[in-house]
């Protein structure tokens, strides 16, 4: 059933084969990056190096760009990544990661068609929570349930490499906790980072 729905979705929505990241960024709706003019979008894409343009909140700086990837710094604490991800029939979708690094870095991930129609995140990404970083084989140990339940203090950031489609998740708990609390948590952790592979039009662990 999922495959049938997916094929129908592709037929109806993914009509912009051949678009590169430059084309998509210039057509990106203003509500996704408020205050950035069409002219400034074009200026950001002029060359392959780092470029800075004025912005309502200060400046926007291009950090990285390729044919299917763009990373820009939108403020002193914020970045936005756009990534074209291949799906079926030579079509692509757009993944946007907006990250804010205040006390710790935390990301929000969303997906769109190349016509900028929003797609439900769970179509492509499993639920992301702090629990995926913990070793479930230790769940019978004392304090495991308490440690995992403190999800509100566990920000998670996400990032693409410039040349790859895999997604790296980083568990940013250390800057928010005392050393004693960090010491309590560490025995239950598998790792501070997890890589999700882009396979068959979905991120998989």
Coordinates of C-alpha atoms in Angstrom, one line a residue:
X1 CA 0.0 0.0 0.0
X2 CA 2.8 2.4 0.9
X3 CA 4.5 1.8 -2.5
X4 CA 1.2 2.5 -4.4
X5 CA 0.6 5.7 -2.5
X6 CA 4.2 6.7 -3.1
X7 CA 3.9 6.1 -6.9
X8 CA 0.7 8.1 -7.1
X9 CA 2.3 10.9 -5.1
X10 CA 5.3 11.0 -7.5
X11 CA 3.1 11.1 -10.5
X12 CA 1.0 13.9 -9.2
X13 CA 3.7 16.1 -7.5
X14 CA 7.3 15.5 -8.6
X15 CA 7.4 17.1 -12.1
X16 CA 10.6 19.0 -11.9
X17 CA 13.2 16.5 -12.8
X18 CA 16.6 18.0 -13.7
X19 CA 16.4 20.9 -11.2
X20 CA 19.5 21.6 -9.3
X21 CA 19.8 23.2 -5.9
X22 CA 20.3 26.7 -7.4
X23 CA 17.0 26.5 -9.2
X24 CA 15.2 25.3 -6.1
X25 CA 16.7 27.9 -3.8
X26 CA 15.6 30.7 -6.1
X27 CA 12.0 29.3 -6.2
X28 CA 11.9 28.6 -2.4
X29 CA 8.8 30.3 -0.9
X30 CA 9.5 33.4 1.1
X31 CA 7.8 32.0 4.2
X32 CA 10.6 29.4 4.5
X33 CA 13.2 32.0 4.7
X34 CA 11.5 35.3 5.4
X35 CA 13.1 38.6 4.4
X36 CA 15.5 37.3 1.8
X37 CA 14.9 39.0 -1.6
X38 CA 15.1 37.3 -5.0
X39 CA 18.1 39.4 -5.8
X40 CA 20.0 38.3 -2.7
X41 CA 19.2 34.7 -3.4
X42 CA 20.8 35.1 -6.8
X43 CA 23.8 36.8 -5.2
X44 CA 24.3 33.9 -2.8
X45 CA 24.5 31.5 -5.7
X46 CA 26.8 33.6 -7.9
X47 CA 30.0 31.6 -7.2
X48 CA 31.0 28.4 -5.5
X49 CA 32.8 30.1 -2.7
X50 CA 31.4 31.6 0.5
X51 CA 29.2 34.6 -0.1
X52 CA 27.5 37.0 2.3
X53 CA 24.4 39.1 1.6
X54 CA 22.4 41.6 3.8
X55 CA 19.4 40.2 5.6
X56 CA 16.6 41.5 7.8
X57 CA 18.3 39.8 10.8
X58 CA 21.8 40.9 9.9
X59 CA 23.6 38.8 7.2
X60 CA 23.2 35.5 5.4
X61 CA 26.4 33.7 4.6
X62 CA 26.7 30.7 2.2
X63 CA 28.8 28.0 3.9
X64 CA 28.6 25.3 1.3
X65 CA 27.0 24.7 -2.1
X66 CA 26.9 21.8 -4.7
X67 CA 24.4 20.7 -7.3
X68 CA 22.2 19.0 -4.7
X69 CA 23.2 20.8 -1.4
X70 CA 23.2 24.2 0.1
X71 CA 24.1 25.3 3.6
X72 CA 23.6 28.9 4.8
X73 CA 24.2 30.7 8.1
X74 CA 21.1 32.7 8.8
X75 CA 22.1 34.3 12.1
X76 CA 24.8 34.1 14.8
X77 CA 23.0 30.9 16.1
X78 CA 21.1 29.6 13.1
X79 CA 21.8 27.6 10.0
X80 CA 19.7 26.2 7.2
X81 CA 20.5 23.2 5.0
X82 CA 18.8 22.2 1.8
X83 CA 19.4 18.8 0.3
X84 CA 17.9 17.2 -2.9
X85 CA 17.3 13.5 -2.2
X86 CA 16.7 11.0 -5.0
X87 CA 13.5 9.0 -5.0
X88 CA 11.8 6.9 -7.7
X89 CA 11.6 7.5 -11.4
X90 CA 14.6 10.0 -11.5
X91 CA 12.7 12.4 -9.3
X92 CA 13.8 14.1 -6.1
X93 CA 12.4 15.7 -2.9
X94 CA 13.8 18.5 -0.9
X95 CA 14.9 18.1 2.7
X96 CA 15.3 21.2 4.9
X97 CA 17.2 21.2 8.2
X98 CA 16.9 24.3 10.3
X99 CA 19.3 24.3 13.3
X100 CA 19.5 26.8 16.2
X101 CA 22.5 26.6 18.5
X102 CA 21.7 28.5 21.7
X103 CA 22.6 26.6 24.8
X104 CA 22.9 23.5 22.6
X105 CA 22.2 22.8 18.9
X106 CA 18.7 21.6 18.1
X107 CA 17.3 20.9 14.6
X108 CA 14.0 20.8 12.9
X109 CA 13.7 18.6 9.7
X110 CA 11.0 19.0 7.0
X111 CA 10.4 17.7 3.5
X112 CA 9.0 19.2 0.3
X113 CA 8.4 18.3 -3.3
X114 CA 10.4 20.2 -5.8
X115 CA 7.3 22.3 -6.4
X116 CA 7.6 23.2 -2.7
X117 CA 4.5 21.3 -1.5
X118 CA 5.0 20.1 2.1
X119 CA 5.2 16.3 2.7
X120 CA 4.6 14.6 6.0
X121 CA 8.0 14.0 7.7
X122 CA 7.1 10.5 8.8
X123 CA 6.9 9.4 5.1
X124 CA 10.7 9.6 5.0
X125 CA 12.1 9.8 8.5
X126 CA 11.5 7.6 11.6
X127 CA 10.6 9.3 14.8
X128 CA 13.7 11.0 16.2
X129 CA 14.0 11.1 20.0
X130 CA 16.8 10.8 22.6
X131 CA 15.8 7.1 23.0
X132 CA 17.6 6.1 19.8
X133 CA 20.9 7.0 21.3
X134 CA 20.4 4.8 24.3
X135 CA 21.2 1.1 24.5
X136 CA 17.9 -0.7 24.9
X137 CA 19.7 -3.9 26.1
X138 CA 20.3 -2.0 29.4
X139 CA 16.7 -1.0 29.9
X140 CA 16.4 -3.2 33.0
X141 CA 19.2 -1.4 34.7
X142 CA 18.5 1.0 37.6
X143 CA 17.8 4.6 36.4
X144 CA 17.5 3.7 32.7
X145 CA 13.8 4.6 32.4
X146 CA 14.3 7.8 34.3
X147 CA 17.3 8.8 32.2
X148 CA 15.5 8.2 28.9
X149 CA 12.4 10.0 30.0
X150 CA 14.2 13.3 30.4
X151 CA 13.6 14.0 26.7
X152 CA 13.0 17.8 27.1
X153 CA 16.7 18.3 28.0
X154 CA 18.1 16.4 25.1
X155 CA 18.4 18.5 21.9
X156 CA 19.4 16.7 18.7
X157 CA 21.0 18.3 15.7
X158 CA 21.1 16.9 12.2
X159 CA 23.5 17.5 9.3
X160 CA 24.3 16.3 5.8
X161 CA 27.8 16.0 4.4
X162 CA 28.2 18.2 1.4
X163 CA 28.6 15.2 -1.0
X164 CA 26.4 12.6 0.6
X165 CA 22.7 11.8 1.3
X166 CA 23.2 10.2 4.7
X167 CA 22.0 12.1 7.7
X168 CA 24.1 12.4 10.9
X169 CA 22.2 13.0 14.2
X170 CA 24.2 14.4 17.1
X171 CA 23.0 14.1 20.7
X172 CA 23.8 17.5 22.3
X173 CA 23.2 16.8 26.0
X174 CA 26.6 17.7 27.6
X175 CA 26.3 21.5 27.5
X176 CA 23.0 21.3 29.4
X177 CA 24.0 18.9 32.2
X178 CA 26.4 18.9 35.2
X179 CA 29.3 16.6 35.0
X180 CA 27.7 14.3 37.6
X181 CA 24.6 14.0 35.5
X182 CA 26.7 13.3 32.4
X183 CA 28.5 10.5 34.3
X184 CA 25.1 9.0 35.1
X185 CA 23.9 9.0 31.5
X186 CA 27.0 7.7 29.7
X187 CA 26.7 4.0 30.8
X188 CA 23.3 3.9 29.0
X189 CA 24.4 5.5 25.7
X190 CA 25.3 3.6 22.5
X191 CA 26.9 6.7 20.9
X192 CA 26.6 10.5 20.8
X193 CA 26.1 10.3 17.0
X194 CA 24.0 8.1 14.7
X195 CA 24.0 8.0 10.9
X196 CA 20.8 7.3 9.1
X197 CA 21.2 5.9 5.6
X198 CA 19.1 7.2 2.7
X199 CA 17.8 3.9 1.2
X200 CA 14.7 3.2 -0.9
X201 CA 13.4 6.8 -0.4
X202 CA 13.6 6.7 3.4
X203 CA 16.2 7.3 6.1
X204 CA 17.0 4.1 7.9
X205 CA 19.2 3.3 10.9

